[in-house]
Amino acid sequence: MAVEHQVAQPGDQTRTDRTSTDQTRIHDIGYRGYDGPRLGRAYARRSLYSQSLRGAYGLGRSAKSKVLPMILFAVMCVPALIMVAVAVATKAHELPVAYTRYAIIMQAVIGLYVASQAPQSVSRDLRFRTVPLYFSRPIETADYVRAKYASLTSAIFILTCAPLVVLYVGALLAKLDFVDQTKGFAQAVVSVALLSLLFAGISLVIAALTPRRGFGIAAVIAVLTVSYGAVSTLQAIADVQGSSSAVPWFGLFSPITLIAGVQNAFLGAPSTFPGLNDVSAAQGCVYVVCVLGLVAGSYALLMRRYRKAGL
């Protein structure tokens, strides 16, 4: 319905005062209520997940938004292609780098990708105050947090698993032992799945603290990448000074060294810590508890943050 008001001109002396009902006309503009299917929370959650996952690689966004994630994806895969080419050409008996070590070597690229995409996923919603609009639909705080967490985890997993697939396919083409290669590939997939969960949780918590994307990027890089450099330096100093027993405990203070400790203790990966052959089973359990605790804590902090942001 539309309501039209007719207002008399000030210079019109021929009209007399009329009541408000005489000056109002009601028009039927054909308004109809929605009588289609109500798809509910599950559909809204899936839509938010797919939209966020596509956005993590710039799909459905401007060409400028696609440049950085696609370049980083290529940078992750190109070294794997080179290793495969070398293994095939030289008829090597094993790959130059173990599957489980690849993500550790490429941790700077992974950190840069996460730092660029975590704020993109959540900071704009906070900056432009669109979070309450999500919650005005049949979607709750838990749905929003789960969709964002799952989408960034999936994006990181795609980034880290794609080069492993390249290595695995190349190893089979080079006719390396099928059982050994499959075992190493499976162990690496479990490792990067844990890495994706951990990196996504930490980066989303940091990005959700500020609506400024630049601040979020800098903070995520500091936590994921700078902390790895600091911990590696402390481990090297402890090894040089003969305090090798402290090396594995320093590894608890960086996300990437946490993953390195878990895969060394339980996934058959070679140790990446200086002066340390292997992380013991007891130390590995501490690493696992820390990783799971950080993942659960990140989810809890995101829930708390968006309960306030949704008001």
Tab-separated table of C-alpha atoms in Angstrom:
chain	number	residue	atom	x	y	z
A	1	MET	CA	0.000	0.000	0.000
A	2	ALA	CA	1.119	3.598	-0.569
A	3	VAL	CA	-0.265	6.733	0.992
A	4	GLU	CA	-0.404	9.981	-0.996
A	5	HIS	CA	-0.891	13.367	0.631
A	6	GLN	CA	-2.223	16.323	-1.365
A	7	VAL	CA	-1.029	19.653	-0.030
A	8	ALA	CA	-2.836	22.850	-0.983
A	9	GLN	CA	-0.724	25.636	-2.523
A	10	PRO	CA	-0.252	28.729	-0.341
A	11	GLY	CA	-1.673	31.058	-3.024
A	12	ASP	CA	-4.834	29.089	-3.619
A	13	GLN	CA	-7.624	31.163	-2.053
A	14	THR	CA	-10.513	29.204	-3.532
A	15	ARG	CA	-9.997	26.081	-1.431
A	16	THR	CA	-11.371	25.837	2.046
A	17	ASP	CA	-9.957	23.826	4.913
A	18	ARG	CA	-10.535	20.150	4.559
A	19	THR	CA	-10.114	17.334	6.995
A	20	SER	CA	-7.052	15.080	6.799
A	21	THR	CA	-9.192	12.240	5.494
A	22	ASP	CA	-10.208	14.340	2.471
A	23	GLN	CA	-6.530	15.025	1.631
A	24	THR	CA	-5.388	11.362	1.813
A	25	ARG	CA	-5.660	8.731	-0.872
A	26	ILE	CA	-4.675	5.066	-0.499
A	27	HIS	CA	-3.267	3.257	-3.530
A	28	ASP	CA	-2.892	-0.496	-3.922
A	29	ILE	CA	0.610	-1.035	-5.403
A	30	GLY	CA	0.310	-4.807	-5.418
A	31	TYR	CA	2.356	-5.726	-2.346
A	32	ARG	CA	2.509	-9.491	-1.828
A	33	GLY	CA	3.877	-11.479	1.059
A	34	TYR	CA	6.617	-14.102	0.524
A	35	ASP	CA	5.080	-17.546	0.179
A	36	GLY	CA	8.169	-19.451	-1.096
A	37	PRO	CA	10.167	-22.122	0.756
A	38	ARG	CA	11.814	-21.241	4.066
A	39	LEU	CA	15.303	-22.701	3.729
A	40	GLY	CA	16.334	-22.018	7.305
A	41	ARG	CA	19.616	-21.888	9.220
A	42	ALA	CA	21.368	-24.777	7.501
A	43	TYR	CA	21.038	-23.163	4.078
A	44	ALA	CA	22.175	-19.792	5.414
A	45	ARG	CA	25.184	-21.409	7.099
A	46	ARG	CA	26.170	-23.264	3.905
A	47	SER	CA	25.788	-20.102	1.844
A	48	LEU	CA	27.970	-18.102	4.232
A	49	TYR	CA	30.591	-20.877	4.193
A	50	SER	CA	30.740	-21.132	0.390
A	51	GLN	CA	30.764	-17.363	-0.051
A	52	SER	CA	33.615	-16.958	2.454
A	53	LEU	CA	35.617	-19.820	0.912
A	54	ARG	CA	35.275	-18.344	-2.561
A	55	GLY	CA	36.267	-14.949	-1.211
A	56	ALA	CA	39.467	-16.409	0.294
A	57	TYR	CA	40.711	-16.926	-3.284
A	58	GLY	CA	39.121	-13.793	-4.714
A	59	LEU	CA	36.366	-15.665	-6.559
A	60	GLY	CA	33.275	-13.551	-7.001
A	61	ARG	CA	35.285	-10.427	-6.194
A	62	SER	CA	37.264	-7.916	-8.247
A	63	ALA	CA	40.285	-8.937	-10.335
A	64	LYS	CA	42.542	-7.089	-7.880
A	65	SER	CA	41.331	-9.339	-5.053
A	66	LYS	CA	42.370	-12.469	-6.966
A	67	VAL	CA	45.999	-11.442	-7.537
A	68	LEU	CA	47.601	-12.099	-4.136
A	69	PRO	CA	45.875	-15.403	-3.214
A	70	MET	CA	46.470	-16.856	-6.664
A	71	ILE	CA	50.137	-15.801	-6.662
A	72	LEU	CA	50.654	-17.352	-3.222
A	73	PHE	CA	48.912	-20.541	-4.365
A	74	ALA	CA	51.282	-20.719	-7.350
A	75	VAL	CA	54.298	-20.048	-5.112
A	76	MET	CA	53.235	-22.978	-2.907
A	77	CYS	CA	52.957	-25.365	-5.850
A	78	VAL	CA	55.910	-24.365	-8.058
A	79	PRO	CA	58.646	-25.767	-5.746
A	80	ALA	CA	56.759	-29.072	-5.607
A	81	LEU	CA	56.661	-29.191	-9.413
A	82	ILE	CA	60.401	-28.519	-9.565
A	83	MET	CA	61.117	-31.294	-7.050
A	84	VAL	CA	58.998	-33.723	-9.038
A	85	ALA	CA	60.759	-32.785	-12.276
A	86	VAL	CA	64.167	-33.318	-10.657
A	87	ALA	CA	63.111	-36.682	-9.190
A	88	VAL	CA	61.798	-37.903	-12.547
A	89	ALA	CA	64.778	-36.618	-14.542
A	90	THR	CA	67.400	-38.043	-12.196
A	91	LYS	CA	65.474	-41.260	-11.488
A	92	ALA	CA	65.880	-40.619	-7.759
A	93	HIS	CA	64.876	-43.237	-5.198
A	94	GLU	CA	63.122	-40.684	-2.980
A	95	LEU	CA	61.801	-37.126	-3.098
A	96	PRO	CA	64.210	-34.304	-2.189
A	97	VAL	CA	61.937	-33.228	0.703
A	98	ALA	CA	59.689	-35.321	2.948
A	99	TYR	CA	55.954	-34.668	2.637
A	100	THR	CA	55.651	-33.615	6.280
A	101	ARG	CA	58.492	-31.107	5.960
A	102	TYR	CA	57.081	-29.201	3.005
A	103	ALA	CA	54.669	-27.005	4.985
A	104	ILE	CA	57.398	-26.176	7.511
A	105	ILE	CA	59.692	-25.000	4.722
A	106	MET	CA	56.913	-22.917	3.146
A	107	GLN	CA	55.627	-21.504	6.446
A	108	ALA	CA	56.377	-17.886	5.413
A	109	VAL	CA	54.112	-18.199	2.353
A	110	ILE	CA	51.356	-19.815	4.433
A	111	GLY	CA	51.633	-17.085	7.054
A	112	LEU	CA	51.376	-14.349	4.417
A	113	TYR	CA	48.299	-15.975	2.891
A	114	VAL	CA	46.564	-16.346	6.259
A	115	ALA	CA	47.468	-12.771	7.232
A	116	SER	CA	45.912	-11.424	4.042
A	117	GLN	CA	42.727	-13.497	4.079
A	118	ALA	CA	41.701	-13.684	7.760
A	119	PRO	CA	41.016	-9.923	8.018
A	120	GLN	CA	39.262	-10.032	4.655
A	121	SER	CA	36.928	-12.689	6.054
A	122	VAL	CA	35.806	-10.873	9.194
A	123	SER	CA	37.146	-7.303	9.429
A	124	ARG	CA	34.882	-5.820	6.758
A	125	ASP	CA	31.763	-7.123	8.491
A	126	LEU	CA	32.905	-5.442	11.700
A	127	ARG	CA	34.020	-2.238	10.014
A	128	PHE	CA	30.781	-1.687	8.105
A	129	ARG	CA	28.624	-3.015	10.974
A	130	THR	CA	26.934	-5.689	8.891
A	131	VAL	CA	27.189	-8.403	11.564
A	132	PRO	CA	23.786	-7.500	13.123
A	133	LEU	CA	22.229	-7.887	9.669
A	134	TYR	CA	23.373	-11.519	9.538
A	135	PHE	CA	21.761	-12.180	12.898
A	136	SER	CA	18.490	-10.549	11.820
A	137	ARG	CA	17.997	-13.604	9.568
A	138	PRO	CA	17.580	-17.232	10.679
A	139	ILE	CA	21.249	-17.488	11.621
A	140	GLU	CA	22.803	-17.389	15.069
A	141	THR	CA	26.213	-16.492	16.470
A	142	ALA	CA	27.398	-20.102	16.397
A	143	ASP	CA	26.384	-20.446	12.734
A	144	TYR	CA	28.373	-17.354	11.743
A	145	VAL	CA	31.479	-18.392	13.692
A	146	ARG	CA	31.408	-21.982	12.410
A	147	ALA	CA	30.958	-20.891	8.805
A	148	LYS	CA	33.828	-18.404	8.970
A	149	TYR	CA	36.103	-20.814	10.852
A	150	ALA	CA	35.339	-23.707	8.496
A	151	SER	CA	35.792	-21.595	5.357
A	152	LEU	CA	39.216	-20.240	6.334
A	153	THR	CA	40.313	-23.698	7.524
A	154	SER	CA	39.279	-25.154	4.155
A	155	ALA	CA	41.085	-22.390	2.270
A	156	ILE	CA	44.333	-22.995	4.178
A	157	PHE	CA	43.970	-26.756	3.726
A	158	ILE	CA	43.608	-26.326	-0.039
A	159	LEU	CA	46.702	-24.114	-0.080
A	160	THR	CA	48.818	-26.570	1.907
A	161	CYS	CA	47.484	-29.835	0.502
A	162	ALA	CA	47.704	-28.963	-3.202
A	163	PRO	CA	51.536	-29.143	-3.341
A	164	LEU	CA	51.407	-32.436	-1.431
A	165	VAL	CA	49.165	-33.855	-4.144
A	166	VAL	CA	51.663	-32.631	-6.752
A	167	LEU	CA	54.499	-34.371	-4.899
A	168	TYR	CA	52.503	-37.578	-4.502
A	169	VAL	CA	51.459	-37.782	-8.133
A	170	GLY	CA	55.016	-36.981	-9.222
A	171	ALA	CA	56.421	-39.667	-6.928
A	172	LEU	CA	54.117	-42.243	-8.469
A	173	LEU	CA	55.096	-41.115	-11.963
A	174	ALA	CA	58.744	-41.503	-10.942
A	175	LYS	CA	57.850	-45.080	-9.915
A	176	LEU	CA	58.845	-44.638	-6.276
A	177	ASP	CA	57.616	-47.168	-3.729
A	178	PHE	CA	53.820	-46.909	-3.586
A	179	VAL	CA	53.429	-47.932	0.067
A	180	ASP	CA	56.084	-45.534	1.382
A	181	GLN	CA	54.773	-42.640	-0.673
A	182	THR	CA	51.156	-43.243	0.337
A	183	LYS	CA	52.090	-43.461	4.008
A	184	GLY	CA	54.117	-40.257	3.875
A	185	PHE	CA	51.364	-38.450	1.963
A	186	ALA	CA	48.675	-39.516	4.469
A	187	GLN	CA	50.806	-38.378	7.417
A	188	ALA	CA	51.366	-35.011	5.779
A	189	VAL	CA	47.639	-34.564	5.086
A	190	VAL	CA	46.871	-35.081	8.793
A	191	SER	CA	49.614	-32.602	9.652
A	192	VAL	CA	48.368	-29.829	7.353
A	193	ALA	CA	44.797	-30.418	8.547
A	194	LEU	CA	45.939	-29.657	12.106
A	195	LEU	CA	47.924	-26.691	10.816
A	196	SER	CA	44.857	-25.345	8.997
A	197	LEU	CA	42.676	-25.596	12.103
A	198	LEU	CA	45.294	-23.911	14.277
A	199	PHE	CA	46.215	-21.117	11.882
A	200	ALA	CA	42.573	-20.350	11.050
A	201	GLY	CA	41.537	-20.120	14.706
A	202	ILE	CA	44.428	-17.897	15.800
A	203	SER	CA	44.215	-15.578	12.790
A	204	LEU	CA	40.429	-15.146	13.003
A	205	VAL	CA	40.629	-14.228	16.703
A	206	ILE	CA	43.274	-11.607	15.948
A	207	ALA	CA	41.408	-10.228	12.916
A	208	ALA	CA	38.113	-10.061	14.834
A	209	LEU	CA	39.656	-7.779	17.460
A	210	THR	CA	39.947	-4.840	15.066
A	211	PRO	CA	37.865	-3.605	12.119
A	212	ARG	CA	41.043	-2.188	10.543
A	213	ARG	CA	42.356	-4.648	7.987
A	214	GLY	CA	45.909	-3.277	8.052
A	215	PHE	CA	46.213	-3.752	11.807
A	216	GLY	CA	44.869	-7.285	11.488
A	217	ILE	CA	47.381	-8.215	8.777
A	218	ALA	CA	50.329	-6.911	10.794
A	219	ALA	CA	49.185	-8.682	13.973
A	220	VAL	CA	48.651	-12.037	12.231
A	221	ILE	CA	52.094	-11.878	10.587
A	222	ALA	CA	53.672	-11.089	13.957
A	223	VAL	CA	52.009	-14.043	15.682
A	224	LEU	CA	52.439	-16.652	12.938
A	225	THR	CA	55.701	-15.730	11.222
A	226	VAL	CA	57.722	-13.544	13.572
A	227	SER	CA	57.095	-15.927	16.471
A	228	TYR	CA	58.584	-18.772	14.400
A	229	GLY	CA	61.762	-16.796	13.821
A	230	ALA	CA	62.032	-15.887	17.500
A	231	VAL	CA	61.464	-19.468	18.695
A	232	SER	CA	63.924	-20.895	16.144
A	233	THR	CA	66.550	-18.402	17.332
A	234	LEU	CA	66.010	-19.347	20.976
A	235	GLN	CA	66.240	-23.040	20.106
A	236	ALA	CA	69.511	-22.503	18.232
A	237	ILE	CA	70.975	-20.537	21.161
A	238	ALA	CA	69.923	-23.239	23.633
A	239	ASP	CA	71.520	-25.904	21.439
A	240	VAL	CA	74.805	-23.982	21.149
A	241	GLN	CA	74.936	-23.441	24.915
A	242	GLY	CA	74.403	-27.149	25.579
A	243	SER	CA	70.826	-26.815	26.865
A	244	SER	CA	69.266	-29.231	24.390
A	245	SER	CA	66.628	-30.267	26.920
A	246	ALA	CA	65.049	-26.807	26.628
A	247	VAL	CA	64.763	-26.962	22.830
A	248	PRO	CA	61.429	-28.847	22.616
A	249	TRP	CA	59.828	-26.640	25.291
A	250	PHE	CA	60.639	-23.481	23.349
A	251	GLY	CA	58.675	-25.032	20.499
A	252	LEU	CA	55.450	-24.568	22.452
A	253	PHE	CA	55.520	-20.802	21.814
A	254	SER	CA	55.044	-20.739	18.046
A	255	PRO	CA	52.153	-22.204	15.998
A	256	ILE	CA	54.383	-23.666	13.290
A	257	THR	CA	56.773	-25.317	15.782
A	258	LEU	CA	53.769	-26.774	17.582
A	259	ILE	CA	52.791	-28.549	14.363
A	260	ALA	CA	56.406	-29.593	13.791
A	261	GLY	CA	56.536	-31.156	17.266
A	262	VAL	CA	53.249	-33.043	16.804
A	263	GLN	CA	54.231	-34.529	13.460
A	264	ASN	CA	57.693	-35.458	14.736
A	265	ALA	CA	56.254	-37.245	17.777
A	266	PHE	CA	53.310	-39.044	16.167
A	267	LEU	CA	53.416	-38.767	12.357
A	268	GLY	CA	56.877	-40.101	11.613
A	269	ALA	CA	58.287	-36.771	10.459
A	270	PRO	CA	61.994	-35.993	10.924
A	271	SER	CA	62.815	-33.469	13.634
A	272	THR	CA	63.229	-29.846	12.535
A	273	PHE	CA	64.502	-28.694	15.933
A	274	PRO	CA	68.267	-27.956	16.225
A	275	GLY	CA	70.256	-30.545	18.165
A	276	LEU	CA	67.215	-32.757	18.807
A	277	ASN	CA	66.722	-36.101	17.126
A	278	ASP	CA	63.110	-36.672	18.151
A	279	VAL	CA	60.407	-35.246	20.418
A	280	SER	CA	59.508	-37.807	23.092
A	281	ALA	CA	56.007	-39.253	23.396
A	282	ALA	CA	55.371	-37.324	26.638
A	283	GLN	CA	56.481	-34.073	25.043
A	284	GLY	CA	54.390	-34.900	21.990
A	285	CYS	CA	51.306	-35.269	24.194
A	286	VAL	CA	51.948	-31.789	25.575
A	287	TYR	CA	52.165	-30.485	22.006
A	288	VAL	CA	48.860	-32.139	21.077
A	289	VAL	CA	47.133	-30.724	24.164
A	290	CYS	CA	48.435	-27.245	23.315
A	291	VAL	CA	47.236	-27.472	19.712
A	292	LEU	CA	43.755	-28.706	20.673
A	293	GLY	CA	43.567	-26.164	23.491
A	294	LEU	CA	44.406	-23.312	21.124
A	295	VAL	CA	41.806	-24.498	18.607
A	296	ALA	CA	39.087	-24.788	21.279
A	297	GLY	CA	40.136	-21.505	22.880
A	298	SER	CA	40.041	-19.696	19.545
A	299	TYR	CA	36.506	-20.933	18.901
A	300	ALA	CA	35.388	-19.851	22.384
A	301	LEU	CA	36.913	-16.381	21.964
A	302	LEU	CA	35.242	-15.961	18.577
A	303	MET	CA	31.881	-16.902	20.080
A	304	ARG	CA	32.364	-14.356	22.842
A	305	ARG	CA	33.459	-11.657	20.405
A	306	TYR	CA	30.485	-12.071	18.099
A	307	ARG	CA	27.936	-12.206	20.890
A	308	LYS	CA	28.949	-8.598	21.547
A	309	ALA	CA	29.407	-7.620	17.898
A	310	GLY	CA	25.930	-8.877	17.009
A	311	LEU	CA	24.171	-6.482	19.381
